[in-house]
Coordinates of C-alpha atoms and ligand atoms in Angstrom, one line a residue:
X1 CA -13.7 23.5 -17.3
X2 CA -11.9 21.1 -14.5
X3 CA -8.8 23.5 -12.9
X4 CA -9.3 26.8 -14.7
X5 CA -6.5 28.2 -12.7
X6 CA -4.2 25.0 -13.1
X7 CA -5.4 25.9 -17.4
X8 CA -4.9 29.5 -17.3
X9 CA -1.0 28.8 -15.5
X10 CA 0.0 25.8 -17.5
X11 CA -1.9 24.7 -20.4
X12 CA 0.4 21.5 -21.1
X13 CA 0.2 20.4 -17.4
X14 CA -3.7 20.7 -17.3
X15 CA -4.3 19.0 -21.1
X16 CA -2.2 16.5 -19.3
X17 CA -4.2 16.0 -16.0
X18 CA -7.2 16.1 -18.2
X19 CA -6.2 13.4 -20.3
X20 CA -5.3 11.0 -17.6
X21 CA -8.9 11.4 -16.2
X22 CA -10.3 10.5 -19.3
X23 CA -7.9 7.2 -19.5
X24 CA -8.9 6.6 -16.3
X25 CA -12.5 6.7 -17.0
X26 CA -12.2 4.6 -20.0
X27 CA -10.4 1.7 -18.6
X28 CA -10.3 0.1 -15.7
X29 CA -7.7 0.0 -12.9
X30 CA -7.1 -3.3 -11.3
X31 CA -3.3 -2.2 -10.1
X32 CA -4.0 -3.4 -6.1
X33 CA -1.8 -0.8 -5.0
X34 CA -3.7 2.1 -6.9
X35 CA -7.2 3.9 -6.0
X36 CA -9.7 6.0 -5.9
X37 CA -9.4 8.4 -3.4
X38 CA -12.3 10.7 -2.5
X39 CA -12.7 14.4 -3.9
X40 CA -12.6 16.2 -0.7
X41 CA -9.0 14.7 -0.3
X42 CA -7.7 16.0 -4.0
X43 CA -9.4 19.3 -2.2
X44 CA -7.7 19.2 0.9
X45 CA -4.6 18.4 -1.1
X46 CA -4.8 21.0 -3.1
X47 CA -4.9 23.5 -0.2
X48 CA -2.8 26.3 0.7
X49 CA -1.2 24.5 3.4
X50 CA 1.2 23.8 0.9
X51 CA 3.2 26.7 1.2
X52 CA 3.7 26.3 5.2
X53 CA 6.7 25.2 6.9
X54 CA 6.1 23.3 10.4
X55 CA 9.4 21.5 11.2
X56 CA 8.8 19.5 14.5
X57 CA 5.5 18.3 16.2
X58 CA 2.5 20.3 17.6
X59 CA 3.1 22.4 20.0
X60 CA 7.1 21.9 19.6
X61 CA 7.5 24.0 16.7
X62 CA 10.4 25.1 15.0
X63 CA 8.8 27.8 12.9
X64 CA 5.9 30.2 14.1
X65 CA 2.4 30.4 13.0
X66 CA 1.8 26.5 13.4
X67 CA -1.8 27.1 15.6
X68 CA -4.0 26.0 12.6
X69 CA -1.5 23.3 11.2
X70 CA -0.9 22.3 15.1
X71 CA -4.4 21.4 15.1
X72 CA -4.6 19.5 12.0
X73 CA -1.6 16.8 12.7
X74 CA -3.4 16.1 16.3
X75 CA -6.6 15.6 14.4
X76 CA -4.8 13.4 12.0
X77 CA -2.6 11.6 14.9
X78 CA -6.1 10.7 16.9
X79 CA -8.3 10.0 13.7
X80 CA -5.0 7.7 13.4
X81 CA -5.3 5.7 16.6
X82 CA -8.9 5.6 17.3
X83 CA -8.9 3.7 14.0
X84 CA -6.1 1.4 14.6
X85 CA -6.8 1.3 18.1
X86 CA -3.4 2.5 18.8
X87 CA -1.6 5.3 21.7
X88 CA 0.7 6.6 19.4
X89 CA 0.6 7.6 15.9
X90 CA 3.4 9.8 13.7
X91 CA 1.6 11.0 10.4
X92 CA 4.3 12.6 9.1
X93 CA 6.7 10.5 6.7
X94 CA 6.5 11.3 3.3
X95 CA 5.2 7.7 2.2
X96 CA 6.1 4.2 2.7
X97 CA 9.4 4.1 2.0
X98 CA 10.6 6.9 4.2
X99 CA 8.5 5.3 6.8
X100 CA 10.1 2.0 6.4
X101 CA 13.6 3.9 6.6
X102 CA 12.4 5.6 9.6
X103 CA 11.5 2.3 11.5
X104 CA 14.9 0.8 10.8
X105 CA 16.9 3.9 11.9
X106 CA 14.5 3.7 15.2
X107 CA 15.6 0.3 15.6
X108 CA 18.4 -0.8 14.6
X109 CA 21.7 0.4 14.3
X110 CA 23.4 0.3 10.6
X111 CA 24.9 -3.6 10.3
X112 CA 22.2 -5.0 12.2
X113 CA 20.2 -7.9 11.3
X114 CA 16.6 -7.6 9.3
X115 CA 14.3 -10.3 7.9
X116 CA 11.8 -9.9 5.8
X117 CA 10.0 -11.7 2.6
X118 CA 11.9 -11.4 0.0
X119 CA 10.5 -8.4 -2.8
X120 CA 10.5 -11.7 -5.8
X121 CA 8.4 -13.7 -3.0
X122 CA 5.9 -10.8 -2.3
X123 CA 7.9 -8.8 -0.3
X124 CA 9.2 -5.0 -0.6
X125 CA 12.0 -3.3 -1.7
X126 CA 12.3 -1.9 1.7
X127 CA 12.2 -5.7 3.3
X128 CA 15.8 -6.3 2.6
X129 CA 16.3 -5.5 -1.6
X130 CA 20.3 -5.8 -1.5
X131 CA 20.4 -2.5 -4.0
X132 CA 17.4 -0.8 -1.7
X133 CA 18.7 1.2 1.5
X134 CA 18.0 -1.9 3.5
X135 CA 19.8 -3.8 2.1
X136 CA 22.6 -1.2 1.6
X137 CA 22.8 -0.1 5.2
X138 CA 21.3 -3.2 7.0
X139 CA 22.1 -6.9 7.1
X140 CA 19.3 -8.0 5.5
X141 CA 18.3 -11.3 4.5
X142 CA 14.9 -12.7 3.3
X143 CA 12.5 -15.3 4.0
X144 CA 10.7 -16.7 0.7
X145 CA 7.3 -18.2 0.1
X146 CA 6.5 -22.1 -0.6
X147 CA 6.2 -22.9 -4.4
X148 CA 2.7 -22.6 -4.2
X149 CA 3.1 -19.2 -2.6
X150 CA 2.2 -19.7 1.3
X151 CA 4.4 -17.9 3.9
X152 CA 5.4 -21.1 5.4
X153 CA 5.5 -20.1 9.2
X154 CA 7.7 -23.0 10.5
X155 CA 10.5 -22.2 7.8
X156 CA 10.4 -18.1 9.3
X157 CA 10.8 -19.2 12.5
X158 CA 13.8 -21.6 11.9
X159 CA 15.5 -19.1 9.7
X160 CA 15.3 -16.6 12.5
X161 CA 16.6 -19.0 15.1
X162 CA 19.4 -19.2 12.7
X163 CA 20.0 -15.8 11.6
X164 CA 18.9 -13.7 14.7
X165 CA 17.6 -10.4 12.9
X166 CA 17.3 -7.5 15.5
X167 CA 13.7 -6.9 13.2
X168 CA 11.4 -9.3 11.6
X169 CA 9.1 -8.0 9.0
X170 CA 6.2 -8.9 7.9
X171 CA 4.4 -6.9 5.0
X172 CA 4.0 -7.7 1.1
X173 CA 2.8 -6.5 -1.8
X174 CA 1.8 -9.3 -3.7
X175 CA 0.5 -11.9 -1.2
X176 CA -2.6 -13.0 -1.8
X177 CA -3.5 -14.4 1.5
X178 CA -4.1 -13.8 5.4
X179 CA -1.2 -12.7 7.8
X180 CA -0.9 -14.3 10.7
X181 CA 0.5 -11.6 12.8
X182 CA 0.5 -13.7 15.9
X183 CA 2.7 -16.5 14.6
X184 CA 5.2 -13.7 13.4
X185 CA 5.0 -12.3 16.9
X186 CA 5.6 -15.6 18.7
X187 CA 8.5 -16.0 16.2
X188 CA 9.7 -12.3 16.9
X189 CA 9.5 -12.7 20.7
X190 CA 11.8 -16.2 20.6
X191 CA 14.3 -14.6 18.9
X192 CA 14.2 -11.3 20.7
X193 CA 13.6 -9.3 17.9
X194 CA 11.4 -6.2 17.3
X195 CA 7.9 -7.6 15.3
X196 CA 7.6 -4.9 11.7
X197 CA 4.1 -5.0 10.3
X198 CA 4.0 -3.4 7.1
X199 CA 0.6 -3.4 6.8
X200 CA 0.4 -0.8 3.5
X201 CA -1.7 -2.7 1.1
X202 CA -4.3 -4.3 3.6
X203 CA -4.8 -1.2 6.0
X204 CA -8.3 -0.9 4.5
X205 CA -9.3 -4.0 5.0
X206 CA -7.7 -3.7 8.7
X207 CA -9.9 -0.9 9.4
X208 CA -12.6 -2.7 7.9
X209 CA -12.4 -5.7 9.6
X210 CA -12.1 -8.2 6.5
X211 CA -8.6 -9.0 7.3
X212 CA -6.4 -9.3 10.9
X213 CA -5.4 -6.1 12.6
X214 CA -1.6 -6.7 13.5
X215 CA -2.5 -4.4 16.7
X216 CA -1.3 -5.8 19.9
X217 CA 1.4 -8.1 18.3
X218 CA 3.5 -5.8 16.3
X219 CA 6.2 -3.9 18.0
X220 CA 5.4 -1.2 15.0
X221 CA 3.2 -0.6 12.6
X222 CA 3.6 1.4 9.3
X223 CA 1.2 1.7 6.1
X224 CA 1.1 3.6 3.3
X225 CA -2.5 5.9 3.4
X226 CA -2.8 5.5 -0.2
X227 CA -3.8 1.8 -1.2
X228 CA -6.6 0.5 0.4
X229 CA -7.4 2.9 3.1
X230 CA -8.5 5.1 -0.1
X231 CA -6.3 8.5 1.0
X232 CA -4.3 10.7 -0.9
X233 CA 0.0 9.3 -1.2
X234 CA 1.5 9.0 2.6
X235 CA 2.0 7.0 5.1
X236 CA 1.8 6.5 8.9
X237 CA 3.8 4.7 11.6
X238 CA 1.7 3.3 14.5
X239 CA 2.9 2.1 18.0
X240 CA 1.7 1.3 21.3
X241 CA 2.9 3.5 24.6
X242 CA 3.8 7.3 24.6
X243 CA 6.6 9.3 23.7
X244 CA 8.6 11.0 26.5
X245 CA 10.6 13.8 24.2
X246 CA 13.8 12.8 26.3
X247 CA 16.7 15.6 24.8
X248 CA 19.0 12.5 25.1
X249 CA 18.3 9.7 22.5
X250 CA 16.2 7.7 24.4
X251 CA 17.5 3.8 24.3
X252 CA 16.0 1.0 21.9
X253 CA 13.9 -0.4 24.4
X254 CA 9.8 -1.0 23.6
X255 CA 9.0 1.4 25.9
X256 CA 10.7 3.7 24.1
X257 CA 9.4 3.0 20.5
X258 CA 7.4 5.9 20.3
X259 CA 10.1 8.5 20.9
X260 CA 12.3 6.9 18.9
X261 CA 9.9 6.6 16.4
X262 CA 9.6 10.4 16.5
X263 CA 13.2 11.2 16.5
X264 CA 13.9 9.0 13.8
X265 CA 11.1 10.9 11.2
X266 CA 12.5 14.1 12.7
X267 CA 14.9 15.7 13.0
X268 CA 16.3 11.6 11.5
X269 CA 15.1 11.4 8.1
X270 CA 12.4 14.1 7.1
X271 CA 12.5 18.0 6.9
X272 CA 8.8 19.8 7.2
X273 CA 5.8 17.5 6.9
X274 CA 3.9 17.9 3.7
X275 CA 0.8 19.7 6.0
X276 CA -1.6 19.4 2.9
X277 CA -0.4 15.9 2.8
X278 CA -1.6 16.1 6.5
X279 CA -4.8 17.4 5.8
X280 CA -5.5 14.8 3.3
X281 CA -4.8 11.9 5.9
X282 CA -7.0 13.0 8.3
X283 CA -9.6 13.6 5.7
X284 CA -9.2 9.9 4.9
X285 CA -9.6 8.9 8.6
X286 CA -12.6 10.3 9.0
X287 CA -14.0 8.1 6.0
X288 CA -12.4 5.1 6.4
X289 CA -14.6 5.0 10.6
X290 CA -17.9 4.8 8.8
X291 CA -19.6 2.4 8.3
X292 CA -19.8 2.7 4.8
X293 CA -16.3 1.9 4.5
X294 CA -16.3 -1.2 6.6
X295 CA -19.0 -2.2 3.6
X296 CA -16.2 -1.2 1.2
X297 CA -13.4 -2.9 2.9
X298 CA -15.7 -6.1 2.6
X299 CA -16.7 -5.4 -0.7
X300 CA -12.9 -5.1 -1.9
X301 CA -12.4 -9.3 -0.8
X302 CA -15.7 -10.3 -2.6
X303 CA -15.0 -8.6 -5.3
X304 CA -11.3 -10.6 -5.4
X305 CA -12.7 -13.7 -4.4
X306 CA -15.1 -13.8 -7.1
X307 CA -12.4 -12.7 -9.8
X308 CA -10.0 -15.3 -8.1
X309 CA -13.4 -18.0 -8.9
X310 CA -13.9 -17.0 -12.6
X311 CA -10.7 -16.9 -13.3
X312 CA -9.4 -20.0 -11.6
X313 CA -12.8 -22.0 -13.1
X314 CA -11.1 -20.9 -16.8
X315 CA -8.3 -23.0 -16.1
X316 CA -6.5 -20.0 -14.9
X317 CA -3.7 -20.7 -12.3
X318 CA -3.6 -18.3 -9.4
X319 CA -0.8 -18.5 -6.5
X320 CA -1.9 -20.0 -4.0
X321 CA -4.9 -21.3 -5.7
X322 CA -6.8 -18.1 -4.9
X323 CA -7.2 -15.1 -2.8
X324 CA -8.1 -14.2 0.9
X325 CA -8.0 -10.4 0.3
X326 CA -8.1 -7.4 -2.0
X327 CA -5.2 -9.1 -4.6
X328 CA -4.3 -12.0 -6.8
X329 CA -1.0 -13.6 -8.9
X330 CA -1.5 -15.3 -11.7
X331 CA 0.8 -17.3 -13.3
X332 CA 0.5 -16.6 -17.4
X333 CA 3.0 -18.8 -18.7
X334 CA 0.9 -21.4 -18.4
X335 CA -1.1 -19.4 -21.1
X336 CA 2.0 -19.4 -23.0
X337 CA 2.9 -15.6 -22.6
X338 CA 5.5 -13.5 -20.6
X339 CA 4.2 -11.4 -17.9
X340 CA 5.0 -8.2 -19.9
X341 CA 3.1 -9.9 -22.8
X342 CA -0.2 -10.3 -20.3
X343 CA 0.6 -6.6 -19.1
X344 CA 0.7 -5.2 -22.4
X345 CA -2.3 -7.5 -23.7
X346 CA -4.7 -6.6 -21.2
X347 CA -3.3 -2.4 -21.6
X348 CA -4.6 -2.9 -25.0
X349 CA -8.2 -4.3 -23.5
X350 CA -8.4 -1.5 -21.5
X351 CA -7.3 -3.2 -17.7
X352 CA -4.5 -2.0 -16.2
X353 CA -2.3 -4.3 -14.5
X354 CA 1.2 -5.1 -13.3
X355 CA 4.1 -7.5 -14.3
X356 CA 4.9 -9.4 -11.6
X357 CA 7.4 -12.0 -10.6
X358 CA 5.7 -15.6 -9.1
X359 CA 7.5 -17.9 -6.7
X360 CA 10.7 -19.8 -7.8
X361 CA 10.0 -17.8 -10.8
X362 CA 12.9 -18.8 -13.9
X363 CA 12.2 -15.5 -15.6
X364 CA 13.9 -11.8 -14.9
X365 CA 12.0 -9.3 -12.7
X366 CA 11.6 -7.3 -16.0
X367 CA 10.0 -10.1 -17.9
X368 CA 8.9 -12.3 -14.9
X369 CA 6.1 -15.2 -15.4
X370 CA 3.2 -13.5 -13.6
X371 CA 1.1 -10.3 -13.7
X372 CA -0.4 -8.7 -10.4
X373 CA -3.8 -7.1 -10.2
X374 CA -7.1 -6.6 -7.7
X375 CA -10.1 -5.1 -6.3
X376 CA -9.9 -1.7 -4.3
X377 CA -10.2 1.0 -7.1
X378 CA -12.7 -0.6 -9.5
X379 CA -14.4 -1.2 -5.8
X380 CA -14.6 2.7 -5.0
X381 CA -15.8 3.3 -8.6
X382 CA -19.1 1.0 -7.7
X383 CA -18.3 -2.5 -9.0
X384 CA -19.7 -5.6 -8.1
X385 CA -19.9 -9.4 -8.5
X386 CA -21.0 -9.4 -11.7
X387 CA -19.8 -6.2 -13.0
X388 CA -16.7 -8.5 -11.9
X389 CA -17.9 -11.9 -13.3
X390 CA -18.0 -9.6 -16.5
X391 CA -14.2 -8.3 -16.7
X392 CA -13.3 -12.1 -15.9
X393 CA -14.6 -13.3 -19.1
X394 CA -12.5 -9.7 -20.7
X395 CA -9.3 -10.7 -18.9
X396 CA -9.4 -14.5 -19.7
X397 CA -10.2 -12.9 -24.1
X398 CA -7.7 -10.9 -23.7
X399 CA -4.9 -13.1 -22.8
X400 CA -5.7 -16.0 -24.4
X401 CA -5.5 -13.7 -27.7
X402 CA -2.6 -11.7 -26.9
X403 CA -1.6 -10.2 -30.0
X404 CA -5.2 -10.2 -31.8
X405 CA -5.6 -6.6 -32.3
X406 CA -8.9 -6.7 -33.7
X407 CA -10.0 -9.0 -30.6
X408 CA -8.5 -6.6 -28.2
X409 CA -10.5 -4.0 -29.6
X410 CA -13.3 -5.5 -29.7
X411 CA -12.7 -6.0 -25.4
X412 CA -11.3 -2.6 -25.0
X413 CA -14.4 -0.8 -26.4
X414 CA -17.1 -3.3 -24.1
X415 CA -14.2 -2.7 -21.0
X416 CA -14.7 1.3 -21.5
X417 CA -18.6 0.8 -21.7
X418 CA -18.5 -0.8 -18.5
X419 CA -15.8 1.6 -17.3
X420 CA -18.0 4.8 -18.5
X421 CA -21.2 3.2 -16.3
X422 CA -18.9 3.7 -12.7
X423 CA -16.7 6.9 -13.5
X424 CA -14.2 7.5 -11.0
X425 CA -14.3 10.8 -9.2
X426 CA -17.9 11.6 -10.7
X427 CA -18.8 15.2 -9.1
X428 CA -15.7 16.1 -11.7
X429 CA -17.2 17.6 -14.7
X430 CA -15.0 16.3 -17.3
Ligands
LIG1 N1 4.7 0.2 -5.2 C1 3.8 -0.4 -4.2 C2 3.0 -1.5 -4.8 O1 2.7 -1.4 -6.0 O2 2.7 -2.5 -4.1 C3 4.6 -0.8 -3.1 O3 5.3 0.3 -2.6

């Protein structure tokens, strides 16, 4: 039995782990912010370096008996910027949020200007929501997408001659297609702004080389290590230059970005780093600088791609038309259902998905127009083009027969046969 300990402590809590393993084998995840980590990182996650306290940074300890813990954050901090390709990494917020809020307190003081794509566009709630911290504490205002869903580069850039944020962002969630972190620099630079890249879903493709790295035009760089880069829940916040520990806050020059950086996670925002969470991270690191896992990273976009082609050769309309990485949007009214309908529709079938809003979209975040799904979990369980081609032709059943229960059952038991040939964490006995 999976967990004996976990079973012999707390029955309920293991029947409960148990039985989201088997809905996860017997569906498919398609949430493009969800996946697969490996097992040695639920291992190193479940280590006893849980229980230790290590308030500071290596070797500037506010606790003793940091010597094995000291060496696992440098591990994780170098894995960090040999893969980004970076001098200075922190590895210590809590996850993306926290780093986001970390970044801003670096930066900016509270008041100050921030722009960033608006969370209805494809944004995050940490861009600029008004009821989010950012938009709280900060003066944020947002950038949107065109109708069709582009970033539309030339309308960023006169908004920020307008508005003069101290920070532009750019990072999404639901954006379907390249960055170009080099506009968003230039646009930065003639404004005199700090550049944000929130780089949390497409860090795995980053690493991977199947999208842009924003490295040598960000200011900062922060990502999640959960999504795409296939680690366990964290995140990171990447910079170029070298911190100088001042004991005076250092000023908010670039040079000084990775002190402030430092400061700003702690003693700013964050107690004692989560040191299993540590572990996990550089665990993750490791895997994602083989080459195996540039092969994933590519395998993610053809994977999308070829969804984005079934789908949109159904009659299906996509934002944007289509997809350049590991997501897509598609707009479901014109199937004549909700985006809680598709959700619920394709639950039924199996495929987990999200609700999501679509540009100019007349319906309420709740109940928006579109749903949001993609490629990097069913990826890591081993699927490919046609395995993908397949689930197409179960996603376009499923909605177009929303409330056909005997039609959804019909997909949800050929979606688990599919789902049961490429089991997610498979050297689990069950
Ligand atoms: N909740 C994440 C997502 O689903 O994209 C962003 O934080």
């Amino acid at each position: 039995m999976l967990y004996p300990h976990l079973l012999a402590g707390d029955p309920e809590i293991h029947g409960l782990v148990i039985q989201e393993l088997a809905r996860r084998r017997a569906g498919i995840d398609m949430i493009p912010s969800e996946n697969v980590t490996s097992v040695a990182v639920i291992e190193a996650l479940g280590t006893i370096l849980t229980d230790k306290y290590s308030e500071g940074y290596p070797h500037k300890r506010y606790y003793g008996g940091n010597e094995y813990i000291d060496q696992i954050e440098i591990l994780a901090e170098e894995r960090a910027k040999a893969l980004f390709g970076v001098t200075h990494a922190n590895v210590q917020p809590y996850s993306g949020s926290p780093a986001n809020q970390a970044v801003y307190m670096a930066l900016l003081n509270p008041g100050e200007t921030v722009l960033g794509l608006s969370l209805s566009y494809g944004g995050h709630l940490t861009h600029g929501l008004k009821v989010n911290f950012s938009g709280i504490y900060y003066n944020a205002l947002n950038y949107t997408t065109n109708a069709e869903g582009w970033i539309d580069y030339d309308a960023v850039e006169a908004q920020a001659k307008e508005v003069r944020p101290k920070l532009l962002i750019c990072g999404t969630t639901a954006y379907p297609r390249t960055i170009d972190f080099a506009r968003m620099a230039a646009i930065a630079k003639s404004v005199d702004a700090f550049l944000l890249a929130d780089i949390s879903h497409i860090a795995g493709l980053v690493v991977a080389g199947a999208h842009p790295s924003p490295v040598g035009h960000a200011d900062v760089i922060t990502t999640t290590t959960h999504k795409t880069l296939r680690g366990p829940r964290g995140a990171m916040i990447l910079c170029n230059g070298l911190p100088s520990n001042p004991l005076k806050a250092p000023e908010r020059t670039r040079e000084n970005i990775p002190s402030l950086i430092d400061r700003a996670v702690f003693p700013g925002l964050q107690g004692g780093p989560h040191n299993h969470q540590t572990a996990a991270i550089a665990v993750a690191l490791k895997n994602a600088a083989t080459e195996e896992f540039k092969t994933y990273g590519h395998q993610i976009v053809k994977n999308a791609t070829t969804l984005a082609a079934a789908l949109t050769s159904k009659g299906c309309r996509l934002i944007t038309g289509g997809t350049d990485n590991h997501l897509m949007v598609m707009d479901v009214t014109a199937l004549g259902i909700s985006g809680s309908e598709a959700d619920v529709a394709l639950g039924k079938a199996g495929i987990t998905v999200n609700k999501n809003t679509i540009p100019n979209d007349p319906r309420k975040p709740f109940d928006p127009s579109g749903i949001r799904f993609g490629t990097p979990a069913l990826t890591s369980r081993g699927l490919k083009e046609p395995e993908v081609e397949e689930l197409a032709e179960y996603m376009y059943s499923a909605l177009t027969h929303p409330t056909d229960a005997a039609m959804l059952a019909d997909i949800q038991s050929k979606v688990t046969a599919l789902a049961q040939k490429f089991p997610p964490y498979p050297e689990l006995e069950a």
